[in-house]
Short mmCIF file of C-alpha atoms and ligand atoms in Angstrom, two decimals:
data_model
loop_
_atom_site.label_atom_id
_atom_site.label_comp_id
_atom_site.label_asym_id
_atom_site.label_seq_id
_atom_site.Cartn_x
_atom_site.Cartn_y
_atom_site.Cartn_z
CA UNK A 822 -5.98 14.91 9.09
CA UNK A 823 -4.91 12.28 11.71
CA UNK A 824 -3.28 8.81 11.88
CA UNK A 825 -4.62 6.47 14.05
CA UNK A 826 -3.39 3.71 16.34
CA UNK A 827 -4.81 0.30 17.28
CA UNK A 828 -3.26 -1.75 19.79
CA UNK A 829 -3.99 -5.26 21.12
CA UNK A 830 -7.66 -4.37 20.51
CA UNK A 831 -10.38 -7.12 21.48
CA UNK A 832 -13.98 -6.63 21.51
CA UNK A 833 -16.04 -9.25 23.22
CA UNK A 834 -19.64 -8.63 23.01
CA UNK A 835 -21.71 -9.49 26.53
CA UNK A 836 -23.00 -12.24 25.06
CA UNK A 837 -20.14 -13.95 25.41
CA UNK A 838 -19.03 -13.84 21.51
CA UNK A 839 -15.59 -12.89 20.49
CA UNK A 840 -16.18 -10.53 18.06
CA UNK A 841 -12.35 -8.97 17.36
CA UNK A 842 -8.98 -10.55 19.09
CA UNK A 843 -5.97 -8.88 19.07
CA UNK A 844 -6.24 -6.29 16.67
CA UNK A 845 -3.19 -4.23 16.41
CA UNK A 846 -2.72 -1.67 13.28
CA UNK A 847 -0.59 1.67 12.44
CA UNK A 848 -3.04 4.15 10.35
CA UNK A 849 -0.99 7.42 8.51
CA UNK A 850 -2.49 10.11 8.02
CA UNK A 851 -4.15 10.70 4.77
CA UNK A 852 -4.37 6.85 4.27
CA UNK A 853 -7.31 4.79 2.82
CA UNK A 854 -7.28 1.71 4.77
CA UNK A 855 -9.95 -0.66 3.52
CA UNK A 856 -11.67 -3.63 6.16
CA UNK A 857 -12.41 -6.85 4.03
CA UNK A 858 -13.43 -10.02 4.90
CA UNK A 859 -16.40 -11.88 4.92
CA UNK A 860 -19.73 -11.53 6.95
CA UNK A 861 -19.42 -11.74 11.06
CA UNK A 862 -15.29 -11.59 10.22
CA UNK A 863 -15.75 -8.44 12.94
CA UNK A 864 -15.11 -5.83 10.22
CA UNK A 865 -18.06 -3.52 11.52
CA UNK A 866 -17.42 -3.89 15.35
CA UNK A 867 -13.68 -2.63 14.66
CA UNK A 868 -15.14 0.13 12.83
CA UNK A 869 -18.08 0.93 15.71
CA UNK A 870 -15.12 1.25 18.26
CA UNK A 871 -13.10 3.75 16.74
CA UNK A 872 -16.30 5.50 16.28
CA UNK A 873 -16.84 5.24 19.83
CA UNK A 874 -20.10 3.60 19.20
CA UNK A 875 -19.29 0.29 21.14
CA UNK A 876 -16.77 0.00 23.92
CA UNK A 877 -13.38 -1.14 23.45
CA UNK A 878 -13.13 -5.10 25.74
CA UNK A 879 -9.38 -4.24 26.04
CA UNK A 880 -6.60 -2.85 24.18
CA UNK A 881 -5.78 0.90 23.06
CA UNK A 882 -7.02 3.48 20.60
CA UNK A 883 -4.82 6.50 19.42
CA UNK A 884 -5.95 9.49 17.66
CA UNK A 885 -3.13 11.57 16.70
CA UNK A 886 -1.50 10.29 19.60
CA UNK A 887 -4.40 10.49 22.16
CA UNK A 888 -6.20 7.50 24.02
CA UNK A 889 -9.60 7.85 22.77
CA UNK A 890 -10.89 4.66 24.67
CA UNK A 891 -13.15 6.51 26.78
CA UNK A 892 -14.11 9.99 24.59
CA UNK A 893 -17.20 10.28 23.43
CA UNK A 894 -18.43 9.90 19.59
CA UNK A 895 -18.85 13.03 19.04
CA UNK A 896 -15.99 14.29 20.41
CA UNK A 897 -13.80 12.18 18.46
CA UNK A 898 -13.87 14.55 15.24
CA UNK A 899 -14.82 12.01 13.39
CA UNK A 900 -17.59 11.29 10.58
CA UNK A 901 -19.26 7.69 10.06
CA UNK A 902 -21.42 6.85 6.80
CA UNK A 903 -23.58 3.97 6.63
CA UNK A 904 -24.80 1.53 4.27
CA UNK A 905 -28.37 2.47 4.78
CA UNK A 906 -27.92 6.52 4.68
CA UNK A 907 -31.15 7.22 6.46
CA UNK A 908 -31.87 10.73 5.00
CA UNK A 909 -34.51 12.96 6.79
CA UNK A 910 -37.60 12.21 3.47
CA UNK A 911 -38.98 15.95 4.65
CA UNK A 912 -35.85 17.83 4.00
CA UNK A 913 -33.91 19.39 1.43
CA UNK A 914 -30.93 18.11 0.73
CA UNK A 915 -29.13 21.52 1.84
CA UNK A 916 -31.66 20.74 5.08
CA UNK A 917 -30.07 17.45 5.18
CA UNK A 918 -26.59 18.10 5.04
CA UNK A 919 -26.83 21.67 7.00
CA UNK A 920 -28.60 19.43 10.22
CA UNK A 921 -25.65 18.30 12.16
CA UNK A 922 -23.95 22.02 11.83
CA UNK A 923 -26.94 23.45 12.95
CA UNK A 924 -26.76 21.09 15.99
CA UNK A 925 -23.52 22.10 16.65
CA UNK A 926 -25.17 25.76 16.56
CA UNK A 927 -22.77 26.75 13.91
CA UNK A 928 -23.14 30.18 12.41
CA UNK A 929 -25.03 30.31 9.42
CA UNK A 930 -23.74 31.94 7.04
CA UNK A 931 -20.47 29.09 8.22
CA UNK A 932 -23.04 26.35 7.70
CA UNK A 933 -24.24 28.02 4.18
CA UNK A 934 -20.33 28.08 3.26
CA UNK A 935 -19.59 24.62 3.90
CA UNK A 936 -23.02 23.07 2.50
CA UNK A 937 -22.22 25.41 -0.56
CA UNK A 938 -18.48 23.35 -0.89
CA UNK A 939 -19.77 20.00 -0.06
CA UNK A 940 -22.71 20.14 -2.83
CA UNK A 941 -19.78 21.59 -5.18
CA UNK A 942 -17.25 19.07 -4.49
CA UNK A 943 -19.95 16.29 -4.52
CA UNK A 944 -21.82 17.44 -8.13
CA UNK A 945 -25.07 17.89 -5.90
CA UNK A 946 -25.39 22.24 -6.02
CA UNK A 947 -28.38 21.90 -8.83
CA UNK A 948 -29.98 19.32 -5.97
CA UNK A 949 -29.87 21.04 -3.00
CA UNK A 950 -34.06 22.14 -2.82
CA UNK A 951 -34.93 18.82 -3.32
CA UNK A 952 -36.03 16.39 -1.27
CA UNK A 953 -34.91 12.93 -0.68
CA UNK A 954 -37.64 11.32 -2.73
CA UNK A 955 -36.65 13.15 -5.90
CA UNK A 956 -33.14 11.66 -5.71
CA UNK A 957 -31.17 8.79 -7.67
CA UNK A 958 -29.66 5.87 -4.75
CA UNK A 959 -26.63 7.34 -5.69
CA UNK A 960 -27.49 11.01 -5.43
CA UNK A 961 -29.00 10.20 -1.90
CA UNK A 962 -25.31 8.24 -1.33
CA UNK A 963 -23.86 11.33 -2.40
CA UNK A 964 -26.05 13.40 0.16
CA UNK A 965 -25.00 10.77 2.98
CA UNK A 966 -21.09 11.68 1.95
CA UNK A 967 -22.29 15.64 1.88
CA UNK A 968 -23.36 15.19 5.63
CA UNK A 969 -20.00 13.70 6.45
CA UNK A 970 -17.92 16.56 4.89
CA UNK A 971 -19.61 19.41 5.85
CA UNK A 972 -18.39 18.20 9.62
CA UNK A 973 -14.36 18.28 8.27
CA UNK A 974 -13.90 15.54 10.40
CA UNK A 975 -10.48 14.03 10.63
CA UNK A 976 -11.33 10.75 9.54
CA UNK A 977 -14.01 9.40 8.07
CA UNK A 978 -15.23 6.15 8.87
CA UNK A 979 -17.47 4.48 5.63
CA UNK A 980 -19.62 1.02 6.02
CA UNK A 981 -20.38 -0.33 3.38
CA UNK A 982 -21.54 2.55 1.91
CA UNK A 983 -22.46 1.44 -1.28
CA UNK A 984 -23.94 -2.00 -1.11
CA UNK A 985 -27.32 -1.16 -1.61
CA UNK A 986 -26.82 0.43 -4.73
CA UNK A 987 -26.80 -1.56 -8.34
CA UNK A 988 -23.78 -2.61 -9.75
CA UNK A 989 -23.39 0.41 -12.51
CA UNK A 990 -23.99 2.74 -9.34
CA UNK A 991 -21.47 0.88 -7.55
CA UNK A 992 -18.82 1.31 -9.88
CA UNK A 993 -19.53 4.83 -10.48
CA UNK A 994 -19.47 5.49 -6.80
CA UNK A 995 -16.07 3.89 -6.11
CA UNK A 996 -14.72 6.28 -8.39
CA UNK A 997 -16.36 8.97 -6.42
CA UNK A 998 -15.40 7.92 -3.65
CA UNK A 999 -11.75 7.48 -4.19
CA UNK A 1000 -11.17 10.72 -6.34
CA UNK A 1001 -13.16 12.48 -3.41
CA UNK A 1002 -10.62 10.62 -0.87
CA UNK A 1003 -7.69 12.52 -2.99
CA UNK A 1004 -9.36 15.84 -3.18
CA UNK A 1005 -9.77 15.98 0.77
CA UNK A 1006 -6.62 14.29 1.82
CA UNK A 1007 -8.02 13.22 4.97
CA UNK A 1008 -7.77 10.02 6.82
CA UNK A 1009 -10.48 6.99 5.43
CA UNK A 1010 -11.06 4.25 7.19
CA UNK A 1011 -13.72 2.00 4.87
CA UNK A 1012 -15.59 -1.74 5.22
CA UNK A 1013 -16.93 -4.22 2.44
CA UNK A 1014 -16.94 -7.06 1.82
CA UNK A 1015 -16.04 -7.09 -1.74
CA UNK A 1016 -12.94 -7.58 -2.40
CA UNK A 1017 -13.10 -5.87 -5.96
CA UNK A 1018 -14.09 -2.18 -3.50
CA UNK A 1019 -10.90 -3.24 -1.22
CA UNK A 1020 -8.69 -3.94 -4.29
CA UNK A 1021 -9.71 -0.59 -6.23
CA UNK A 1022 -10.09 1.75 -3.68
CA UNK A 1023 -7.67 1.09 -0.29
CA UNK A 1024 -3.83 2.21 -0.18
CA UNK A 1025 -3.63 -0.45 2.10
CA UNK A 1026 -6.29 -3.51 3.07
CA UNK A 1027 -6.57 -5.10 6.12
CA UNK A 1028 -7.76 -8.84 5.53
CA UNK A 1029 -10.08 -10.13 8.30
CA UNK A 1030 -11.33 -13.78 9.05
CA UNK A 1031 -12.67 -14.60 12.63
CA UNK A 1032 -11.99 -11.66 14.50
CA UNK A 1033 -8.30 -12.09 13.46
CA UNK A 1034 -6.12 -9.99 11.05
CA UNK A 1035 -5.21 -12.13 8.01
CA UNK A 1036 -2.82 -9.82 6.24
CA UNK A 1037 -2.39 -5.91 5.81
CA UNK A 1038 -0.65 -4.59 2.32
CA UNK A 1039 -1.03 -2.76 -0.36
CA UNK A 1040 -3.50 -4.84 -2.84
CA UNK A 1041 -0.98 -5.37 -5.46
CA UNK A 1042 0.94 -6.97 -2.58
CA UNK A 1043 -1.95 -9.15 -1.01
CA UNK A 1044 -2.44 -10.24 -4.83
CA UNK A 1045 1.02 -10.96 -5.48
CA UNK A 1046 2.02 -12.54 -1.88
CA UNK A 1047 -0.88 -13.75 -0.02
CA UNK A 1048 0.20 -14.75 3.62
CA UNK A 1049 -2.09 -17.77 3.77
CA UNK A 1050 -4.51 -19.70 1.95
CA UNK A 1051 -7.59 -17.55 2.89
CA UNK A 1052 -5.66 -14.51 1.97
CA UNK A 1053 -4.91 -16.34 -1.33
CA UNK A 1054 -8.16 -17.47 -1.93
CA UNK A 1055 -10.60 -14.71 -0.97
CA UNK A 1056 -8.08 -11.87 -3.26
CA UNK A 1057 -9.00 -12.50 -7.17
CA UNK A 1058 -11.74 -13.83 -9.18
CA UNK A 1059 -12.16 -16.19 -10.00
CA UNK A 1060 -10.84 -17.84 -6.93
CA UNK A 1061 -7.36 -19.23 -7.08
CA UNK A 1062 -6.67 -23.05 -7.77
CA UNK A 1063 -5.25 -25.10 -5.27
CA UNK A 1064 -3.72 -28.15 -5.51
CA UNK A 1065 -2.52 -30.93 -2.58
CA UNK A 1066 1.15 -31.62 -3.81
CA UNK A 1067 4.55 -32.18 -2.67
CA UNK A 1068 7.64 -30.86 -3.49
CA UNK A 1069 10.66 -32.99 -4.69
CA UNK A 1070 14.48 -32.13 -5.59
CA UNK A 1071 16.60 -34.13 -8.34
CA UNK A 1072 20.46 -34.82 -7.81
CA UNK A 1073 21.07 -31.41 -9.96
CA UNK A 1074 19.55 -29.47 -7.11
CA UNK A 1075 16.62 -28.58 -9.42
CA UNK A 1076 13.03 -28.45 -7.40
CA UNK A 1077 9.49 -30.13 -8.91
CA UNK A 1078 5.80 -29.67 -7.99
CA UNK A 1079 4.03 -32.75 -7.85
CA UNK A 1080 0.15 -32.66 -8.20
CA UNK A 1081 -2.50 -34.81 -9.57
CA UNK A 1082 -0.12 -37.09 -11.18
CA UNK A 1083 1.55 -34.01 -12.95
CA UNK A 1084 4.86 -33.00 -12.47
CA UNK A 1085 6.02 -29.16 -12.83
CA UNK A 1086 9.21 -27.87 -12.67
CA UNK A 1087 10.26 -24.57 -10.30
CA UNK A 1088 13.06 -22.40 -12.38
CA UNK A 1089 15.94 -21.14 -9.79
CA UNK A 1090 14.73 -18.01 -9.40
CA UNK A 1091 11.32 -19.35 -8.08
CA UNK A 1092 12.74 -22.75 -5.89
CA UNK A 1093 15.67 -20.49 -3.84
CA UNK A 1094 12.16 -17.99 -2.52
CA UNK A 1095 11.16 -21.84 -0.61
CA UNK A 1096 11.78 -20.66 3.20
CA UNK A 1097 13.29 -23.78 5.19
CA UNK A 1098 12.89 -26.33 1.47
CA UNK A 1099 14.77 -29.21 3.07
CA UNK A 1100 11.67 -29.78 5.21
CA UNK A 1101 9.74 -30.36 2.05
CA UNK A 1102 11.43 -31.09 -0.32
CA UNK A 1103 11.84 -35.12 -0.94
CA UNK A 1104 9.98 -35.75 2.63
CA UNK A 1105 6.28 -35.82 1.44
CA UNK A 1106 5.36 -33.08 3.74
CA UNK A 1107 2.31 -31.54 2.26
CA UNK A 1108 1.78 -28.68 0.71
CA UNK A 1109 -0.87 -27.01 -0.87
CA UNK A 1110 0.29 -25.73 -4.87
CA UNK A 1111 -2.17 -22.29 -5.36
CA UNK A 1112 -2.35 -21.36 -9.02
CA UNK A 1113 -4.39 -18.14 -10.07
CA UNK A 1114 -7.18 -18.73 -13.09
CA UNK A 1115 -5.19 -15.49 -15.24
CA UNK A 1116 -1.51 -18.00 -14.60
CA UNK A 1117 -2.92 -20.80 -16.69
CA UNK A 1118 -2.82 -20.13 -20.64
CA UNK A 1119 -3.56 -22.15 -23.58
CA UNK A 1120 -2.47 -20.13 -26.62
CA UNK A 1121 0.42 -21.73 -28.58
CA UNK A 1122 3.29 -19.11 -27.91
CA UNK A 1123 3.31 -19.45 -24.41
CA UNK A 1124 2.51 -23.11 -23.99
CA UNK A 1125 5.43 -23.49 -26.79
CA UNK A 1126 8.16 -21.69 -24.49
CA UNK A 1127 6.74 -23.04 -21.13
CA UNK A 1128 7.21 -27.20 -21.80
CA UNK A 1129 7.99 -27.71 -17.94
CA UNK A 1130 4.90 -26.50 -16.57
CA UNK A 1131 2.46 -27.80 -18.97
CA UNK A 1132 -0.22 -29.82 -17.53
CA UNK A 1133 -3.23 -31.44 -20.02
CA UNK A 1134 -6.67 -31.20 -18.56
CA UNK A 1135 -10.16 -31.67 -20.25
CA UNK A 1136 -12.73 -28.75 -20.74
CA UNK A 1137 -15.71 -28.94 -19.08
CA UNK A 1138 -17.66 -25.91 -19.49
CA UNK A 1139 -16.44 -22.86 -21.37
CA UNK A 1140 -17.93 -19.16 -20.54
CA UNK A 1141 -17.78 -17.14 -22.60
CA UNK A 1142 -17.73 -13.56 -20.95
CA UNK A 1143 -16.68 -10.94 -23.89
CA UNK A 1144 -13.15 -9.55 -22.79
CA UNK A 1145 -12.45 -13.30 -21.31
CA UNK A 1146 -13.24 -16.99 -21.52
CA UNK A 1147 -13.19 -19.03 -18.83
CA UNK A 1148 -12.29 -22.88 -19.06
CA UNK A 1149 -13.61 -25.02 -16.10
CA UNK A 1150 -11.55 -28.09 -16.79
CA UNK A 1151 -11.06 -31.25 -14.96
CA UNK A 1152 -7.61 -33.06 -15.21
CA UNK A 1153 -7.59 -34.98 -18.57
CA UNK A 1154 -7.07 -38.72 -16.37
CA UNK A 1155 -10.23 -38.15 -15.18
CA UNK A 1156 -12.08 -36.32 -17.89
CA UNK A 1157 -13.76 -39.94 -18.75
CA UNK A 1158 -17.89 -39.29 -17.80
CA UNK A 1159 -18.43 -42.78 -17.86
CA UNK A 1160 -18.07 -44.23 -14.97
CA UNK A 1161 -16.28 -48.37 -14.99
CA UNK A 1162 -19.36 -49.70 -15.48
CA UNK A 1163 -20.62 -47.85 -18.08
CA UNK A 1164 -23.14 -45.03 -16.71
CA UNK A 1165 -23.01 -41.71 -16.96
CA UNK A 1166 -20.82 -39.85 -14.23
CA UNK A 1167 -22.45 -37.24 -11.45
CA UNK A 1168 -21.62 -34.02 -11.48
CA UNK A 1169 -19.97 -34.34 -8.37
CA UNK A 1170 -17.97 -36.94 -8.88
CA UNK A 1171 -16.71 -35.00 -12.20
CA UNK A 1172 -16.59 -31.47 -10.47
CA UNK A 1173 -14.07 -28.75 -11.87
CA UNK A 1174 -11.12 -28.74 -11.00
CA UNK A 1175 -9.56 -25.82 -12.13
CA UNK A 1176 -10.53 -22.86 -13.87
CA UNK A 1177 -8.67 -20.91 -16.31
CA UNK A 1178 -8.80 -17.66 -17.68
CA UNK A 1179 -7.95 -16.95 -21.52
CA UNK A 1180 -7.63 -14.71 -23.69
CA UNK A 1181 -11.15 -14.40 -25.54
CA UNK A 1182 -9.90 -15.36 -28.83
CA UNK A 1183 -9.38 -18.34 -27.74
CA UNK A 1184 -10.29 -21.54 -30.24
CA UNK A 1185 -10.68 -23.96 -27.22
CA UNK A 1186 -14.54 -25.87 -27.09
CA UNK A 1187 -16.32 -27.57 -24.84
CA UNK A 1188 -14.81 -31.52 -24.04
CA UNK A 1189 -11.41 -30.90 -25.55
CA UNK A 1190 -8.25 -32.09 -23.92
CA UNK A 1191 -6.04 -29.26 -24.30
CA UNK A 1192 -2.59 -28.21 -22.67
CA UNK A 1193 -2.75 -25.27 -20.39
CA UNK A 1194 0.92 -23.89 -18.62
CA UNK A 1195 1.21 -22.71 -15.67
CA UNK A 1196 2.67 -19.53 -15.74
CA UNK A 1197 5.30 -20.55 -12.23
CA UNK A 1198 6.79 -17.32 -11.71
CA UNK A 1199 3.49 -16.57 -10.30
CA UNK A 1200 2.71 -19.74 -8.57
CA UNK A 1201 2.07 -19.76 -4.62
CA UNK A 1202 3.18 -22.55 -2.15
CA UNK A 1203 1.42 -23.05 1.16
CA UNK A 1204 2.04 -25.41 4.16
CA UNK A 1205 -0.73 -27.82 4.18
CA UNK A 1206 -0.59 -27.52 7.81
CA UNK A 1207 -0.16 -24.06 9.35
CA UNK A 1208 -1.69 -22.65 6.12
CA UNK A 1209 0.95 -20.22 5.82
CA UNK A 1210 2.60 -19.23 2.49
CA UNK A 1211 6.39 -20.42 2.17
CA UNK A 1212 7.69 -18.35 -0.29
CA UNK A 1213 9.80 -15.82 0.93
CA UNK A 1214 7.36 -12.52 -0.06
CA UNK A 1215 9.37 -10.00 -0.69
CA UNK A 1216 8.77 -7.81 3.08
CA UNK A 1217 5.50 -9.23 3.42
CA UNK A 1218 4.76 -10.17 6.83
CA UNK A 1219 2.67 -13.44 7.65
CA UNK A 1220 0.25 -12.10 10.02
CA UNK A 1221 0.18 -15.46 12.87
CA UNK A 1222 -2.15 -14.63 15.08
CA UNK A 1223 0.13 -14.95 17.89
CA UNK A 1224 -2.48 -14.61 20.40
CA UNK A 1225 -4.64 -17.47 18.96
CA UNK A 1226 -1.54 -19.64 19.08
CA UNK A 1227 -0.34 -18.68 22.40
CA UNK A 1228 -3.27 -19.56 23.90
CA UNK A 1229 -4.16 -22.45 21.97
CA UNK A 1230 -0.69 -23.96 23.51
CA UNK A 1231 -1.80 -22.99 26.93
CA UNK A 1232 -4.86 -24.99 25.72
CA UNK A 1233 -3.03 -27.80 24.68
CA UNK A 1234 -1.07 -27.77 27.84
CA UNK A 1235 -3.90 -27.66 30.35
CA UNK A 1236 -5.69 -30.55 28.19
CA UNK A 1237 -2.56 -32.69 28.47
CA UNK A 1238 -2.79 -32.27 32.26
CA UNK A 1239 -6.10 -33.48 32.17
CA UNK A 1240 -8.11 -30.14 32.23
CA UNK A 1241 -10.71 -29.09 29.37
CA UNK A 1242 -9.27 -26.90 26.47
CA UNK A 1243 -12.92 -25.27 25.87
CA UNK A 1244 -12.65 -24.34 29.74
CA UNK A 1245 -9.44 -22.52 29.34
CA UNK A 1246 -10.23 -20.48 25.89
CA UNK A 1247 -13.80 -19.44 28.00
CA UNK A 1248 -11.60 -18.09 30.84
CA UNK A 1249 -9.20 -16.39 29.00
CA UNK A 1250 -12.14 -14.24 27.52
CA UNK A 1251 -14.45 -14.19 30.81
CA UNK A 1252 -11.07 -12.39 32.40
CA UNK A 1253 -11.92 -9.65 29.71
CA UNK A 1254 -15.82 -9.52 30.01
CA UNK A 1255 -15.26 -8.78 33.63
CA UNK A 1256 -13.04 -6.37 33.28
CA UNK A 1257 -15.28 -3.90 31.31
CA UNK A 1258 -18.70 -4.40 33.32
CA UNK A 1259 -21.47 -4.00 30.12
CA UNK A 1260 -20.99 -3.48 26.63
CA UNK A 1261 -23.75 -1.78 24.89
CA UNK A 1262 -26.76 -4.24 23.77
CA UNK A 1263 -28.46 -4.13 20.16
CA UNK A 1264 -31.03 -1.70 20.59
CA UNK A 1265 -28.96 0.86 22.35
CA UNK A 1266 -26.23 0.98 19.17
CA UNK A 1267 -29.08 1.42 16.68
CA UNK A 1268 -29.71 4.24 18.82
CA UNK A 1269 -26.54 5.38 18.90
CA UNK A 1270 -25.80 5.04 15.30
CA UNK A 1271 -28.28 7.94 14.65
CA UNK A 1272 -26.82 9.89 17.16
CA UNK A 1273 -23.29 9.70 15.55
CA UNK A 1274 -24.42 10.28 11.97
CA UNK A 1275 -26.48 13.02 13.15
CA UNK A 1276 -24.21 14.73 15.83
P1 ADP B 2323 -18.80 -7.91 9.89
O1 ADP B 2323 -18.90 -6.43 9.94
O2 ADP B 2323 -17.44 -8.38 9.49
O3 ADP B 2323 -19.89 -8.57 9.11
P2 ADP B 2323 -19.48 -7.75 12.70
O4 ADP B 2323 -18.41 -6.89 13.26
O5 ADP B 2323 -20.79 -7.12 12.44
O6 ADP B 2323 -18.94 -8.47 11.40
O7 ADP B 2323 -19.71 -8.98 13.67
C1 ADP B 2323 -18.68 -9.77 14.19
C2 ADP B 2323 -19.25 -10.81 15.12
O8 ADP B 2323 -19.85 -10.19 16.24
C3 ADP B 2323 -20.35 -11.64 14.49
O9 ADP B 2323 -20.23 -12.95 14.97
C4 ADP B 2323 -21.60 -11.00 14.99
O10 ADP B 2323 -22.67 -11.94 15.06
C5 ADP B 2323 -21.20 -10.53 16.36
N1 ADP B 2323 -21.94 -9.33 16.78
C6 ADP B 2323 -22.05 -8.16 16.10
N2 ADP B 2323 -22.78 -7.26 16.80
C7 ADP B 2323 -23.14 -7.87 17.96
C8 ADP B 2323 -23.90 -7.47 19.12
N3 ADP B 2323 -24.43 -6.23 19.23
N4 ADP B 2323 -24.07 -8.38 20.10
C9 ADP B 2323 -23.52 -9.61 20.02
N5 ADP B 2323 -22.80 -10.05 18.97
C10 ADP B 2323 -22.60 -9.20 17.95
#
């Protein structure tokens, strides 16, 4: 049991890269808080430094309350689980998971208790003579969890646990995972890069890009009110469509998307969520129209009661997937694959535009024009500029980096003056590289990492 507390956390690594800026986050106890962003977004590196395994550049960490900063790993009651789980191949798996309490010089018949549990909890008790070698990836995952528990950490700290596994295993494990997450109401603090794992298994997910925090919600949230456009896009699959447009208003006060030489019309309830519309709308100020792949239908009864967002495009390519069809479509204006004079069109030059998801029973072939509507209730609206969603989302908070922009003004305003802006963003982080005199190097955390799983 413990919450946790990140403030103003930075992490630049000696070699002058910035791996994590300003990383500030409230964790409640018993939470699931899931990392996700892509590779080198500094996921991993947040992780290491609550886990004590690489130094914190600047900023604060709170463990119930107390500055861990400068505590060691191991006395940080917590338990880490890697991606590659790095199982001892001449133990048992009781030998395994008993190791680190036997370290500890635990008593045995304490350490025979809480193996006992673990393998219980964990489905592993008819396993627990065998070795490694004799074990299922997952079993071995399981194992890797096992060695965790046994420890009754306070928070457990997962990365990537299950990417090397296949993607039945996967699946399977999440489950585990999660359901195991519930049956030892403890604190879990987990990193992928698959957004399906963040979506399925975190009560809340923090969004990375760049060292930056994107967005943190609950996933229904981040699905239904993305922040920005690489919230928007990297949440759902397929990826959400997004369209340049502009936004206009007629003398009845009622507000149109304009796209691709379509024109869709916002109901009430949708235009009045606009935050600050008058700069927008009628000024050509451009914005960027996101539409989500499961928003666009083509059956009859929907099209039929939607005529102001109806759009016609041309099929490309339809896939066929079982419990969905996909349409990749182009807009029907330029779904021509001739080109003027008369030969056939590249691919590039007629790439998709948009894909939609359908229902599988879907009639809709290949090179059809077809109407699709946009289901607008669930349409998104993004500056073109700052990125930023500007519909009003319901309590969601647009995470601006206000760090990034404070300093890139400072930049701005030393460049004006005549100095260099890549001068001024180097000092800024050279002020925190001195102030912590080494962080650890490669070699030295590989090291370490052992050390943590194992103490
Ligand atoms: P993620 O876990 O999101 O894939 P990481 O936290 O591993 O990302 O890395 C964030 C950034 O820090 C990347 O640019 C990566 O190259 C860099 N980095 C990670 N570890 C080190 C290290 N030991 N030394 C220098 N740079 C590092």
């Amino acid at each position: 049991m413990a919450s946790l507390r990140l403030q103003d956390i930075y992490k630049v690594y000696q070699s002058g890269v910035v791996a994590v800026t300003d990383f500030t986050l409230d964790i409640e106890d018993k939470e699931f808080i899931v990392f996700v962003g892509p590779s080198g977004c500094g996921k991993s590196t947040t992780l290491r430094m609550i886990a004590g395994l690489e130094e914190i550049s600047d900023g604060d960490l709170y463990i119930d309350g107390k500055r861990m900063n400068d505590v060691q790993p191991k006395d940080r009651d917590i338990a880490m689980v890697f991606q590659n789980y790095a199982l001892y191949p001449h133990m048992t798996v009781y030998d395994n998971m008993a190791f680190g309490l036997k370290l500890r010089k635990k008593p045995k018949a304490e350490i025979d208790e809480k193996v006992k549990e673990a393998a219980r909890i964990l489905g592993l008790e008819t396993y627990l003579q065998r070795k490694p070698k004799a074990l299922s990836g997952g079993q071995r995952q399981r194992v890797a969890l096992g060695r965790a528990i046994v420890r009754e950490p306070k928070v457990f700290l997962l990365d990537e646990p299950l990417s090397n596994l296949d993607a039945k295993l996967r699946a399977q494990m999440r489950t585990e995972i999660t359901k195991l997450h519930h049956r030892l109401a403890t604190t879990f603090i987990y990193v992928t890069h698959d957004q399906v794992e963040a979506m399925t298994m975190g009560t809340r997910i923090v969004v990375m890009k760049d060292g930056f925090i994107q967005q943190v919600d609950a996933p229904q949230k981040l699905y239904d009110y993305p922040a920005n456009l690489f919230v928007a896009g990297f949440i759902g699959t397929p990826q959400m469509n997004f369209f340049d447009a502009t936004l206009t208003k007629d003398a009845e006060g009622k507000v149109y998307v304009e796209f691709e030489g379509n024109k869709v019309a916002l109901p009430k309830a949708k235009s009045d969520k606009i935050i600050n519309g008058e700069e927008y709308f009628n000024t050509g100020k451009p914005v960027v129209f996101g539409v989500r792949p499961e928003d666009l239908h083509d059956e009859a009864s929907f099209i039929n009661t939607s005529r102001e967002t109806v759009i016609n495009v041309k099929v490309d390519v339809v896939e066929k997937l079982g419990a969905e069809t996909l349409l990749y479509c182009v807009f029907a204006k330029d779904g021509v694959d001739v080109t003027e004079d008369g030969k056939v069109k590249s691919l590039v030059d007629s790439a998709t535009q948009m894909i939609a998801k359908v229902d599988s029973r879907s009639k809709t072939e290949r090179d059809q024009v077809i109407e699709l509507a946009i289901d607008i209730m669930h349409s998104h609206l993004f500056d073109k500029d700052t990125e930023l969603t500007i519909l009003d989302g319901e309590g969601t908070k647009a995470y601006v980096p206000v760090v990034e922009l404070a300093r890139q003004e400072e930049a701005k305003k030393k460049a004006a003056e005549g100095g260099d802006e890549k001068a001024v963003k180097g000092n800024f982080f050279s002020k925190l590289l001195k102030k912590k005199d080494a962080t650890v190097s490669t070699e030295e955390t590989a090291d370490d990492n052992q050390t943590a799983d194992e103490e």
